[in-house]
Coordinates of C-alpha atoms in Angstrom, one line a residue:
Chain A
M49 CA -60.4 22.2 17.6
K50 CA -59.3 24.3 14.5
L51 CA -56.4 22.9 12.7
I52 CA -56.3 24.8 9.5
G53 CA -57.8 28.2 8.6
L54 CA -57.9 29.5 5.1
K55 CA -59.2 33.1 4.8
D56 CA -59.8 34.9 1.5
I57 CA -57.3 32.9 -0.4
Y58 CA -56.5 33.9 -3.9
K59 CA -54.1 32.1 -6.3
I60 CA -53.7 34.0 -9.5
Y61 CA -51.5 32.9 -12.4
N62 CA -50.6 34.9 -15.5
V63 CA -50.9 32.6 -18.5
G64 CA -50.0 34.4 -21.7
G65 CA -51.1 37.8 -20.5
E66 CA -54.4 36.4 -19.3
E67 CA -55.2 36.2 -15.6
V68 CA -56.2 32.8 -14.3
R69 CA -57.8 32.6 -10.9
A70 CA -57.0 29.1 -9.7
L71 CA -58.3 30.0 -6.3
D72 CA -60.8 32.8 -6.2
G73 CA -61.4 33.9 -2.6
V74 CA -61.5 30.7 -0.7
D75 CA -62.5 30.5 3.0
L76 CA -62.2 27.1 4.7
K77 CA -61.8 25.8 8.2
I78 CA -60.6 22.3 8.9
N79 CA -60.8 20.8 12.4
N80 CA -58.8 18.2 14.1
N81 CA -59.7 14.6 13.2
E82 CA -61.8 15.6 10.3
Y83 CA -62.1 13.3 7.3
M84 CA -62.6 15.6 4.4
A85 CA -62.8 15.1 0.6
I86 CA -62.2 17.9 -1.9
M87 CA -64.0 17.3 -5.1
G88 CA -64.4 19.1 -8.4
P89 CA -63.9 18.7 -12.1
S90 CA -60.5 19.2 -13.6
G91 CA -59.6 22.9 -13.7
S92 CA -61.8 23.6 -10.7
G93 CA -58.7 24.4 -8.6
K94 CA -58.7 21.3 -6.4
S95 CA -55.0 20.6 -7.2
T96 CA -54.1 24.2 -6.4
M97 CA -56.1 23.9 -3.2
M98 CA -54.3 20.7 -2.2
N99 CA -50.9 22.3 -2.9
M100 CA -51.9 25.2 -0.8
I101 CA -53.1 23.2 2.1
G102 CA -50.0 21.0 1.7
C103 CA -47.7 24.0 2.0
L104 CA -46.2 23.3 -1.4
D105 CA -47.5 26.6 -2.7
S106 CA -48.1 30.1 -1.3
P107 CA -51.2 32.1 -1.9
S108 CA -51.1 35.3 -4.0
S109 CA -53.1 36.8 -1.3
G110 CA -55.1 35.8 1.8
L111 CA -54.3 34.3 5.2
Y112 CA -53.4 30.6 5.9
E113 CA -52.9 29.5 9.4
F114 CA -51.8 26.0 10.3
E115 CA -52.0 25.2 14.0
G116 CA -51.6 28.9 14.7
E117 CA -48.6 29.2 12.4
K118 CA -48.9 31.8 9.6
V119 CA -48.1 29.8 6.5
H120 CA -48.7 32.7 4.1
I121 CA -45.6 34.6 5.3
M122 CA -43.3 31.6 5.4
D123 CA -40.2 31.2 3.2
D124 CA -39.1 28.1 1.3
G125 CA -37.2 26.7 4.3
Q126 CA -40.0 27.1 6.8
L127 CA -42.5 25.6 4.3
A128 CA -40.2 22.6 3.9
S129 CA -40.0 22.3 7.7
I130 CA -43.8 22.4 8.2
R131 CA -44.3 19.8 5.4
N132 CA -41.8 17.6 7.1
R133 CA -43.2 17.9 10.6
K134 CA -47.0 18.3 10.0
I135 CA -48.0 17.0 6.6
G136 CA -48.0 13.5 5.2
F137 CA -48.5 13.2 1.4
V138 CA -50.0 10.3 -0.4
F139 CA -49.8 10.7 -4.2
Q140 CA -51.8 9.0 -7.0
T141 CA -48.6 7.7 -8.6
F142 CA -47.1 6.6 -5.2
N143 CA -43.9 8.5 -5.9
L144 CA -41.6 6.1 -4.1
L145 CA -37.9 6.1 -4.8
P146 CA -37.4 3.1 -7.1
K147 CA -33.9 2.2 -5.9
A148 CA -34.7 2.2 -2.2
S149 CA -36.3 -0.5 -0.1
A150 CA -39.8 0.0 1.4
L151 CA -38.1 0.6 4.8
H152 CA -35.7 3.2 3.4
N153 CA -38.5 5.0 1.5
V154 CA -40.4 5.4 4.8
E155 CA -37.3 6.4 6.6
I156 CA -36.5 9.4 4.3
P157 CA -38.8 12.0 6.0
L158 CA -37.1 11.1 9.3
V159 CA -33.7 11.8 7.8
Y160 CA -34.8 15.3 6.9
A161 CA -36.2 15.6 10.4
N162 CA -32.7 14.8 11.6
I163 CA -33.7 11.8 13.7
K164 CA -31.1 9.3 14.8
K165 CA -30.6 6.0 12.9
E166 CA -31.9 3.5 15.4
K167 CA -35.0 5.6 16.2
R168 CA -35.6 6.1 12.5
L169 CA -35.5 2.4 11.8
K170 CA -37.9 1.7 14.7
M171 CA -40.3 4.4 13.6
A172 CA -40.2 3.4 9.9
S173 CA -40.8 -0.3 10.6
D174 CA -43.6 0.5 13.1
A175 CA -45.3 2.6 10.3
L176 CA -44.9 -0.3 7.8
I177 CA -46.3 -2.8 10.3
S178 CA -49.3 -0.5 10.9
V179 CA -50.2 -0.7 7.2
G180 CA -49.7 -4.5 7.2
L181 CA -46.3 -4.7 5.3
E182 CA -44.2 -6.3 8.1
D183 CA -43.0 -8.9 5.6
R184 CA -42.3 -6.6 2.7
M185 CA -39.9 -4.1 4.4
H186 CA -36.8 -4.9 2.4
H187 CA -38.6 -5.2 -1.0
R188 CA -38.1 -2.5 -3.6
P189 CA -41.1 -0.8 -5.0
N190 CA -40.9 -2.8 -8.3
E191 CA -41.2 -6.0 -6.2
L192 CA -44.5 -4.8 -4.7
S193 CA -48.0 -4.6 -6.1
G194 CA -49.7 -1.3 -6.7
G195 CA -51.7 -1.6 -3.5
Q196 CA -48.6 -2.5 -1.5
R197 CA -46.7 0.5 -3.0
Q198 CA -49.5 2.8 -1.9
R199 CA -49.4 1.3 1.5
V200 CA -45.7 2.1 1.6
A201 CA -46.5 5.6 0.6
I202 CA -49.1 5.8 3.4
A203 CA -46.5 4.5 5.9
R204 CA -44.1 7.2 4.7
A205 CA -46.9 9.8 5.1
L206 CA -47.6 8.6 8.7
V207 CA -44.1 8.1 10.0
N208 CA -43.6 11.6 11.2
N209 CA -46.9 11.7 13.1
P210 CA -48.2 14.5 11.0
S211 CA -51.1 16.7 11.8
I212 CA -52.8 16.0 8.5
I213 CA -52.6 13.3 5.8
L214 CA -53.1 14.8 2.4
A215 CA -54.0 12.2 -0.2
D216 CA -54.2 13.2 -3.9
E217 CA -56.3 10.6 -5.8
P218 CA -54.8 7.8 -3.7
T219 CA -56.8 5.1 -5.5
G220 CA -56.4 6.6 -9.0
N221 CA -53.8 4.1 -10.1
L222 CA -55.3 1.1 -8.4
D223 CA -57.9 -1.5 -9.3
S224 CA -61.1 -1.2 -7.2
K225 CA -60.3 -4.0 -4.8
S226 CA -56.9 -2.6 -3.8
G227 CA -58.5 0.9 -3.9
H228 CA -61.0 -0.1 -1.3
E229 CA -58.4 -1.7 0.8
I230 CA -56.4 1.5 0.8
M231 CA -59.6 3.4 1.8
K232 CA -60.0 1.0 4.7
I233 CA -56.6 2.0 5.9
F234 CA -57.6 5.7 5.8
D235 CA -60.8 4.8 7.7
E236 CA -58.7 3.2 10.4
L237 CA -56.3 6.1 10.5
H238 CA -59.2 8.4 11.0
R239 CA -60.6 6.3 13.8
N240 CA -57.2 6.5 15.5
G241 CA -57.5 10.3 15.5
N242 CA -55.8 11.4 12.3
T243 CA -57.0 14.3 10.2
I244 CA -57.4 13.2 6.6
I245 CA -57.9 15.4 3.5
L246 CA -58.7 13.5 0.3
V247 CA -58.6 15.0 -3.2
T248 CA -60.7 12.9 -5.6
H249 CA -63.1 13.1 -8.4
E250 CA -64.7 9.7 -7.6
D251 CA -67.9 9.9 -5.6
D252 CA -67.3 6.3 -4.5
I253 CA -64.1 7.3 -2.8
A254 CA -65.4 10.6 -1.5
K255 CA -68.1 8.6 0.3
Y256 CA -65.6 7.3 2.8
S257 CA -65.1 10.8 4.1
N258 CA -67.3 12.7 6.6
R259 CA -67.3 16.0 4.8
I260 CA -67.2 16.9 1.1
V261 CA -66.1 20.3 -0.2
R262 CA -66.9 20.9 -3.9
L263 CA -64.9 23.4 -6.0
L264 CA -65.7 25.0 -9.3
D265 CA -63.7 27.7 -11.0
G266 CA -61.6 28.3 -7.9
K267 CA -64.6 28.8 -5.6
I268 CA -66.1 26.6 -3.0
V269 CA -69.6 25.9 -4.3
K270 CA -70.7 23.2 -1.7
D271 CA -69.5 22.2 1.7
E272 CA -71.6 19.3 3.0
I273 CA -71.5 16.8 5.8
V274 CA -71.8 13.2 4.6
V275 CA -74.5 11.3 6.3
K276 CA -73.6 7.6 6.6
N277 CA -76.2 5.0 6.8
Chain B
M85 CA -27.1 16.8 9.9
I86 CA -24.8 13.8 10.2
S87 CA -27.6 11.5 9.2
L88 CA -28.3 13.7 6.2
F89 CA -24.7 13.5 5.3
Y90 CA -24.8 9.7 5.4
E91 CA -28.0 9.6 3.5
N92 CA -26.6 11.8 0.8
L93 CA -23.4 9.7 0.7
K94 CA -25.6 6.6 0.3
I95 CA -27.6 8.1 -2.5
S96 CA -24.4 9.2 -4.3
L97 CA -22.8 5.8 -4.0
V98 CA -25.9 4.1 -5.3
A99 CA -26.1 6.6 -8.2
V100 CA -22.5 6.2 -9.0
F101 CA -22.3 2.4 -8.8
A102 CA -25.7 1.8 -10.4
N103 CA -24.3 3.2 -13.6
K104 CA -20.7 2.2 -13.6
T105 CA -20.0 2.7 -17.3
K106 CA -21.6 6.1 -17.3
S107 CA -19.8 7.2 -14.2
L108 CA -16.5 5.9 -15.5
L109 CA -16.9 7.7 -18.9
T110 CA -18.0 10.9 -17.0
A111 CA -15.0 10.7 -14.8
L112 CA -12.4 10.0 -17.5
G113 CA -11.2 13.6 -17.8
I114 CA -10.7 13.8 -14.0
I115 CA -8.9 10.4 -14.1
I116 CA -6.5 11.6 -16.8
G117 CA -6.0 14.9 -15.0
V118 CA -5.1 13.3 -11.7
L119 CA -2.9 10.7 -13.6
S120 CA -1.0 13.5 -15.3
V121 CA -0.5 15.6 -12.2
T122 CA 0.7 12.8 -10.1
L123 CA 2.9 11.1 -12.7
M124 CA 4.5 14.5 -13.4
G125 CA 5.0 15.0 -9.7
T126 CA 6.5 11.5 -9.4
L127 CA 8.8 12.2 -12.2
I128 CA 9.9 15.6 -10.8
S129 CA 10.4 14.1 -7.3
G130 CA 12.5 11.4 -8.8
L131 CA 14.5 14.0 -10.8
D132 CA 14.8 16.1 -7.7
R133 CA 16.1 13.3 -5.6
S134 CA 18.7 12.1 -8.2
F135 CA 19.6 15.7 -8.9
E136 CA 20.1 16.4 -5.2
S137 CA 22.3 13.4 -4.7
S138 CA 24.2 14.1 -7.9
M139 CA 24.8 17.6 -6.9
S140 CA 26.0 16.5 -3.5
W141 CA 28.4 14.3 -5.3
L142 CA 29.7 17.3 -7.2
G143 CA 29.7 19.5 -4.0
K144 CA 28.0 22.8 -3.7
D145 CA 31.1 24.3 -2.2
V146 CA 33.4 23.4 -5.0
L147 CA 34.6 25.6 -7.9
Y148 CA 35.5 23.7 -11.1
V149 CA 38.2 25.6 -13.1
S150 CA 38.6 24.4 -16.7
R151 CA 38.7 25.6 -20.3
Y152 CA 35.1 24.8 -20.8
E153 CA 32.1 26.6 -19.4
W154 CA 29.1 24.4 -18.6
F155 CA 26.0 24.8 -20.6
S156 CA 27.6 27.6 -22.6
D157 CA 27.1 27.9 -26.4
M158 CA 30.8 28.6 -27.0
E159 CA 32.2 27.1 -30.2
W160 CA 34.4 24.1 -29.7
W161 CA 37.4 25.6 -31.5
E162 CA 37.2 28.6 -29.2
V163 CA 37.5 26.2 -26.2
K164 CA 40.2 24.2 -27.9
N165 CA 42.3 27.3 -28.5
R166 CA 42.4 28.2 -24.8
P167 CA 45.4 27.1 -22.8
R168 CA 45.1 23.9 -20.8
M169 CA 45.0 23.7 -17.0
R170 CA 48.3 22.7 -15.5
S171 CA 49.0 20.9 -12.3
E172 CA 51.4 23.7 -11.3
Y173 CA 48.4 26.0 -10.8
V174 CA 47.5 23.9 -7.7
D175 CA 50.3 25.3 -5.6
K176 CA 49.9 28.8 -6.9
I177 CA 46.3 28.9 -6.1
K178 CA 47.0 27.4 -2.6
N179 CA 49.6 30.1 -2.0
L180 CA 47.5 33.0 -3.2
S181 CA 44.0 32.2 -2.1
K182 CA 42.7 32.8 1.3
Y183 CA 39.4 30.9 0.6
A184 CA 40.7 27.7 -0.9
L185 CA 40.4 24.9 1.6
A186 CA 41.5 22.2 -0.8
V187 CA 42.7 22.3 -4.4
S188 CA 43.0 19.2 -6.6
P189 CA 43.8 18.7 -10.2
V190 CA 41.6 16.1 -12.0
M191 CA 42.5 14.3 -15.2
Q192 CA 40.2 11.7 -16.7
R193 CA 40.1 9.1 -19.4
T194 CA 38.8 5.7 -20.1
A195 CA 40.9 2.7 -19.6
S196 CA 40.6 -1.0 -19.5
L197 CA 40.6 -2.6 -16.0
S198 CA 41.0 -6.2 -15.2
Y199 CA 41.2 -8.6 -12.3
A200 CA 41.8 -12.3 -12.7
D201 CA 39.5 -13.2 -15.7
K202 CA 37.2 -10.2 -15.3
E203 CA 37.6 -7.1 -17.5
T204 CA 35.8 -3.9 -18.0
R205 CA 36.3 -0.4 -19.6
T206 CA 35.6 2.5 -17.3
E207 CA 36.7 6.0 -16.3
I208 CA 39.9 6.5 -14.4
F209 CA 40.8 9.7 -12.6
G210 CA 44.2 11.1 -11.8
T211 CA 44.3 13.5 -8.9
N212 CA 46.1 14.5 -5.8
E213 CA 45.8 13.7 -2.1
E214 CA 43.2 16.4 -1.4
Y215 CA 40.7 15.0 -3.9
M216 CA 38.5 13.5 -1.2
E217 CA 37.8 16.9 0.3
T218 CA 36.4 18.1 -3.0
I219 CA 33.9 15.4 -3.3
S220 CA 31.2 14.5 -0.8
T221 CA 31.7 10.7 -1.1
D222 CA 33.4 8.8 1.7
L223 CA 35.5 5.7 1.7
D224 CA 33.8 2.5 2.4
L225 CA 37.0 0.6 3.0
G226 CA 40.7 1.3 3.3
R227 CA 42.3 4.7 2.9
F228 CA 43.1 7.3 0.3
F229 CA 46.7 7.8 -1.1
S230 CA 49.1 10.2 0.6
L231 CA 51.1 13.2 -0.7
S232 CA 54.3 11.1 -0.8
E233 CA 52.6 8.3 -2.7
D234 CA 51.5 10.9 -5.2
R235 CA 55.0 12.5 -5.4
N236 CA 56.8 9.2 -5.9
G237 CA 54.4 7.8 -8.4
S238 CA 53.1 4.9 -6.4
R239 CA 50.9 2.5 -8.3
V240 CA 47.9 2.5 -5.9
T241 CA 44.3 3.0 -6.6
I242 CA 41.0 3.6 -4.9
I243 CA 38.1 1.9 -6.7
G244 CA 34.3 2.6 -6.9
Y245 CA 31.9 0.4 -5.1
G246 CA 30.5 -1.1 -8.3
L247 CA 34.0 -2.1 -9.5
K248 CA 34.6 -3.8 -6.2
E249 CA 31.4 -5.7 -6.4
A250 CA 32.2 -6.7 -10.0
F251 CA 35.8 -7.8 -9.4
F252 CA 35.8 -9.0 -5.8
G253 CA 32.2 -9.7 -4.9
S254 CA 32.1 -9.9 -1.1
D255 CA 35.9 -10.4 -0.7
N256 CA 38.1 -7.8 0.8
P257 CA 39.9 -6.1 -2.1
I258 CA 42.4 -4.2 0.0
G259 CA 45.9 -5.1 -0.9
K260 CA 44.9 -7.0 -4.1
Y261 CA 46.3 -6.0 -7.4
I262 CA 44.2 -5.0 -10.4
K263 CA 45.5 -4.2 -13.9
I264 CA 44.8 -0.8 -15.5
D265 CA 45.7 -0.9 -19.2
N266 CA 47.8 -3.9 -18.2
I267 CA 49.8 -2.2 -15.5
K268 CA 49.4 -3.5 -11.9
F269 CA 47.9 -1.2 -9.3
R270 CA 47.4 -2.1 -5.6
V271 CA 43.9 -1.4 -4.3
I272 CA 44.1 0.6 -1.1
G273 CA 40.6 1.9 -0.8
V274 CA 37.0 1.6 -1.9
L275 CA 34.5 4.5 -2.3
E276 CA 31.1 4.1 -0.8
K277 CA 28.1 3.4 -3.1
Q278 CA 26.9 6.5 -4.9
G279 CA 24.3 5.5 -7.5
K280 CA 23.8 7.1 -10.8
F281 CA 24.7 10.6 -11.7
L282 CA 21.4 12.3 -12.7
G283 CA 20.0 8.8 -12.9
L284 CA 21.9 8.4 -16.2
F285 CA 25.2 6.8 -15.7
S286 CA 26.8 5.0 -12.7
V287 CA 29.7 6.7 -11.0
D288 CA 30.5 3.6 -9.0
N289 CA 32.8 2.0 -11.6
Q290 CA 35.5 4.5 -11.4
A291 CA 39.1 4.1 -10.3
I292 CA 41.2 6.9 -8.8
L293 CA 45.0 7.0 -9.2
P294 CA 47.6 9.5 -7.9
L295 CA 48.3 12.1 -10.6
G296 CA 52.0 11.2 -10.4
A297 CA 51.3 7.6 -11.6
Y298 CA 48.6 8.8 -14.0
N299 CA 51.0 11.2 -15.7
R300 CA 53.8 8.7 -16.0
I301 CA 51.7 5.8 -17.4
F302 CA 49.0 7.5 -19.4
S303 CA 49.7 11.0 -20.6
K304 CA 50.7 14.4 -19.3
R305 CA 48.6 15.9 -22.0
G306 CA 45.0 15.5 -21.7
W307 CA 41.9 17.2 -20.4
M308 CA 42.3 18.6 -16.8
R309 CA 40.2 20.5 -14.5
L310 CA 40.9 21.9 -11.0
S311 CA 38.6 21.4 -8.2
V312 CA 38.8 24.2 -5.6
K313 CA 36.9 23.7 -2.4
V314 CA 35.9 26.9 -0.5
P315 CA 33.6 27.5 2.4
E316 CA 30.0 27.1 1.2
Q317 CA 28.9 30.5 2.2
K318 CA 31.9 32.1 0.5
I319 CA 31.3 30.5 -2.9
E320 CA 30.8 33.8 -4.6
D321 CA 33.8 35.5 -2.9
G322 CA 35.8 32.4 -3.8
H323 CA 34.7 32.6 -7.4
D324 CA 35.9 36.2 -7.7
E325 CA 39.1 35.5 -5.9
I326 CA 40.0 32.4 -8.0
T327 CA 39.1 34.4 -11.1
G328 CA 41.6 37.0 -10.1
I329 CA 44.3 34.5 -9.3
M330 CA 43.8 32.6 -12.5
R331 CA 44.1 35.9 -14.5
Q332 CA 47.2 36.6 -12.6
I333 CA 48.7 33.2 -13.3
R334 CA 47.8 33.5 -17.0
G335 CA 49.2 37.1 -17.0
L336 CA 46.0 38.6 -18.6
K337 CA 45.7 42.4 -19.0
P338 CA 42.6 44.0 -17.6
S339 CA 41.3 44.5 -21.1
E340 CA 41.6 40.9 -22.1
K341 CA 38.9 38.4 -21.6
S342 CA 39.4 35.4 -19.4
D343 CA 40.6 32.3 -21.2
F344 CA 39.3 29.9 -18.7
A345 CA 36.0 29.2 -17.0
I346 CA 35.0 28.7 -13.3
N347 CA 32.0 26.5 -13.0
K348 CA 29.7 26.0 -10.0
T349 CA 27.0 23.5 -9.4
K350 CA 24.7 26.4 -9.6
A351 CA 25.0 26.2 -13.3
F352 CA 23.6 22.7 -13.1
E353 CA 20.8 24.0 -10.9
A354 CA 19.8 26.7 -13.3
Q355 CA 19.8 24.2 -16.2
Y356 CA 17.9 21.7 -14.1
N357 CA 15.3 24.3 -13.1
K358 CA 14.7 25.1 -16.7
L359 CA 14.1 21.4 -17.4
K360 CA 11.9 21.1 -14.4
L361 CA 9.9 24.1 -15.5
A362 CA 9.4 22.6 -18.9
I363 CA 8.3 19.3 -17.6
G364 CA 6.2 20.9 -14.9
G365 CA 4.7 23.4 -17.3
T366 CA 3.7 20.8 -19.8
G367 CA 2.3 18.6 -17.1
Y368 CA 0.3 21.3 -15.4
F369 CA -1.1 22.4 -18.8
I370 CA -2.3 18.9 -19.6
T371 CA -3.7 18.5 -16.1
L372 CA -5.5 21.8 -16.2
L373 CA -6.9 21.0 -19.6
S374 CA -8.1 17.6 -18.7
L375 CA -9.6 18.8 -15.4
I376 CA -11.5 21.5 -17.2
V377 CA -12.8 19.0 -19.8
G378 CA -13.5 16.6 -17.0
G379 CA -15.3 19.2 -15.0
I380 CA -17.5 20.2 -18.0
G381 CA -18.3 16.5 -18.4
I382 CA -19.3 16.2 -14.8
M383 CA -21.4 19.3 -15.0
N384 CA -23.1 18.0 -18.1
I385 CA -23.9 14.6 -16.6
M386 CA -25.2 16.3 -13.4
F387 CA -27.6 18.4 -15.5
V388 CA -28.8 15.2 -17.0
T389 CA -29.1 13.6 -13.6
V390 CA -31.1 16.5 -12.2
K391 CA -33.4 16.4 -15.2
E392 CA -33.9 12.6 -14.9
R393 CA -34.6 12.8 -11.2
T394 CA -36.8 15.9 -11.3
R395 CA -39.7 13.9 -9.9
E396 CA -37.6 12.5 -7.1
I397 CA -36.6 16.0 -6.2
G398 CA -40.3 17.0 -6.1
V399 CA -41.1 14.0 -3.8
R400 CA -38.1 14.8 -1.5
K401 CA -39.2 18.4 -1.2
A402 CA -42.8 17.4 -0.5
I403 CA -41.7 15.2 2.3
G404 CA -39.6 18.0 3.8
A405 CA -36.3 18.3 2.1
T406 CA -35.1 22.0 2.2
N407 CA -33.4 23.6 -0.8
G408 CA -30.1 23.2 1.0
M409 CA -30.6 19.5 1.6
I410 CA -31.3 19.0 -2.2
L411 CA -28.3 21.1 -3.0
S412 CA -26.0 19.1 -0.8
Q413 CA -27.4 15.8 -2.2
F414 CA -26.5 16.6 -5.8
L415 CA -23.2 18.3 -4.8
M416 CA -22.3 15.2 -2.9
E417 CA -23.0 13.1 -6.0
A418 CA -20.7 15.2 -8.2
V419 CA -18.0 15.2 -5.5
T420 CA -18.3 11.4 -5.1
I421 CA -17.8 10.8 -8.8
C422 CA -14.8 13.0 -8.7
F423 CA -13.4 11.4 -5.6
F424 CA -13.5 8.0 -7.2
A425 CA -12.1 9.4 -10.4
G426 CA -9.2 10.8 -8.4
L427 CA -8.7 7.5 -6.6
I428 CA -8.6 5.6 -9.9
G429 CA -6.2 8.1 -11.4
L430 CA -4.0 7.8 -8.3
L431 CA -4.1 4.0 -8.5
L432 CA -3.1 4.1 -12.2
A433 CA -0.4 6.6 -11.4
Y434 CA 0.9 4.4 -8.6
I435 CA 1.1 1.4 -10.9
I436 CA 2.8 3.3 -13.6
S437 CA 5.2 4.8 -11.1
L438 CA 6.3 1.3 -10.2
F439 CA 7.3 0.8 -13.8
I440 CA 9.1 4.1 -14.0
N441 CA 10.9 3.2 -10.9
Q442 CA 12.5 0.3 -12.8
V443 CA 14.4 2.7 -15.0
F444 CA 14.5 5.8 -12.9
P445 CA 14.4 6.1 -9.1
S446 CA 11.1 7.7 -8.2
T447 CA 8.2 7.4 -5.8
L448 CA 4.7 8.9 -5.8
P449 CA 4.8 11.7 -3.2
L450 CA 2.2 11.3 -0.5
G451 CA 1.5 15.1 -0.3
L452 CA 0.8 15.2 -4.0
S453 CA -1.5 12.2 -3.8
L454 CA -3.6 13.9 -1.1
F455 CA -3.5 17.1 -3.1
S456 CA -4.7 15.5 -6.3
I457 CA -7.6 13.9 -4.4
F458 CA -8.4 17.3 -3.0
I459 CA -8.2 18.9 -6.4
S460 CA -10.5 16.3 -8.0
M461 CA -13.0 16.9 -5.2
L462 CA -12.7 20.6 -5.8
V463 CA -13.5 20.0 -9.4
G464 CA -16.5 18.1 -8.2
I465 CA -17.7 21.0 -6.2
L466 CA -17.1 23.5 -8.9
S467 CA -18.8 21.5 -11.7
G468 CA -21.6 20.2 -9.4
I469 CA -22.6 23.5 -7.9
I470 CA -24.6 24.9 -10.8
P471 CA -26.6 21.7 -11.5
A472 CA -27.1 21.2 -7.7
Y473 CA -28.3 24.8 -7.3
K474 CA -30.7 24.3 -10.2
A475 CA -32.1 21.2 -8.6
S476 CA -32.5 22.9 -5.2
K477 CA -34.5 25.8 -6.8
L478 CA -37.0 23.5 -8.6
D479 CA -40.6 24.3 -7.7
P480 CA -41.9 21.2 -5.9
I481 CA -45.3 21.3 -7.6
D482 CA -43.7 21.5 -11.1
A483 CA -41.2 18.8 -10.1
L484 CA -43.9 16.5 -8.9
R485 CA -45.9 16.9 -12.1
Y486 CA -42.8 16.3 -14.3
E487 CA -43.1 13.3 -16.6

């Protein structure tokens, strides 16, 4: 079932009078329960692509449909709402709030979704349990290891039952052991029916996915299915 | 939206209390502003109260006829050259006036009073039997003297409450004899407690004698005024009428200027309002200035906060905060600082007002306290709105990338 449809997407910046085409006519379909990696060297447009899919950015031209909703005509408020309801972000630098406990960090998207306190706490602690942090709920980020912080971030991304989880170099700041642990969590999320989009430049990490889309100079140059042995 | 409100409140409290010194310094202007507005209000309310009670002691329905005009800049020799008031005027005014309800002559001097081994110097008043109608104080004990006691020079006296306390403590003074300049007077009444006139000097230590006795023992010559009570709503008509009668008594030609003055408590009010305006004006000026300075301080620190937390703003937007939610978060933070600043200012004002109260009766008015909290929160909104707006308009991508 089609989840995301990008059609003829352009993102054009004007840098010092010079036109930069960060995305140069991109067509892409993403189905439900796909596990996709977006790869490319820096400057290839993969960050812009991720921002576009994550509804943080609007295209200069082109059509973007997300579960039938026309994202390309949405205003700031509608974009915030779709990010809140349908997208879970996992960042390279975790981006947790340093003064809040793990539980509270996971709770924040639910605050913005206007969910009641008791339900919020239940959902947030369930999410933390699902990433194996049941005994770290009241710790602050600086009391957690890098791998644990990223798991808190994953719990935060999961808590709203989003349609996609968008992970931007999720293992970039982790040692390889914790990195692979994090990837195992994504694997499991995928098995449970989640749609996952991974942005990475590491082949090792991209191999976890089922489909790799390669970008260069704002264009999709390769879209391949990963054959697992 | 309620959960968002609590969330914002929590964020604000954490932000404010995580950096107590910074918050306190930021809030100093607001603290001083609230302190000055509430202290000034306390002072004015105290002044109002003591003025009000002092004025009721004088009586709003009484005309004071004397040589001297209150708060005028007349030269003293000019006053001195005017003819004195005379007790004969009392009957003349009573006969001619249709407004006068009571007329009493009042002479005043200091004298030495003693009872047993206690002695004090205080003001004594010589007057007639209608005096009680021209003041608004009642008797606490006993009675006032009668017309015949005045006529035959009876040595009786009505003493102030303070004098009674000093001389007799809790004993009944009625019928006891005290000495005024070594002459025995029988106490027949005690005035009720009045407090301090304008908060300055006590009027509770006076002694009132019949004018007959006063004239015989002390002096016929001396400073005298006439108190004329008229119906309160007829005070202006009464003023005109008494002016006419006095001119007639003095035999003044229409071209001649009046050689007396008729004073009303209104003169006090005008003077008092000028004073109040001066205190209030200065106070408001200081308040306004410190609130503006304080507001700029808050705005500045909020800009810094927004800058420092740019990345946090990016994260919050990525996980679904709308512009309005970010705006309300930072606005709440500014308002929270200002709210606590107002509270601290109010607390300091309350403590200081307790000290002021020792020398000058005053209390912190509740309405003003609430108002000052409201004002400081308003300053929070005004100074927080621009930084909060800036935060809300941040592009989430740039904000997330911000180092």
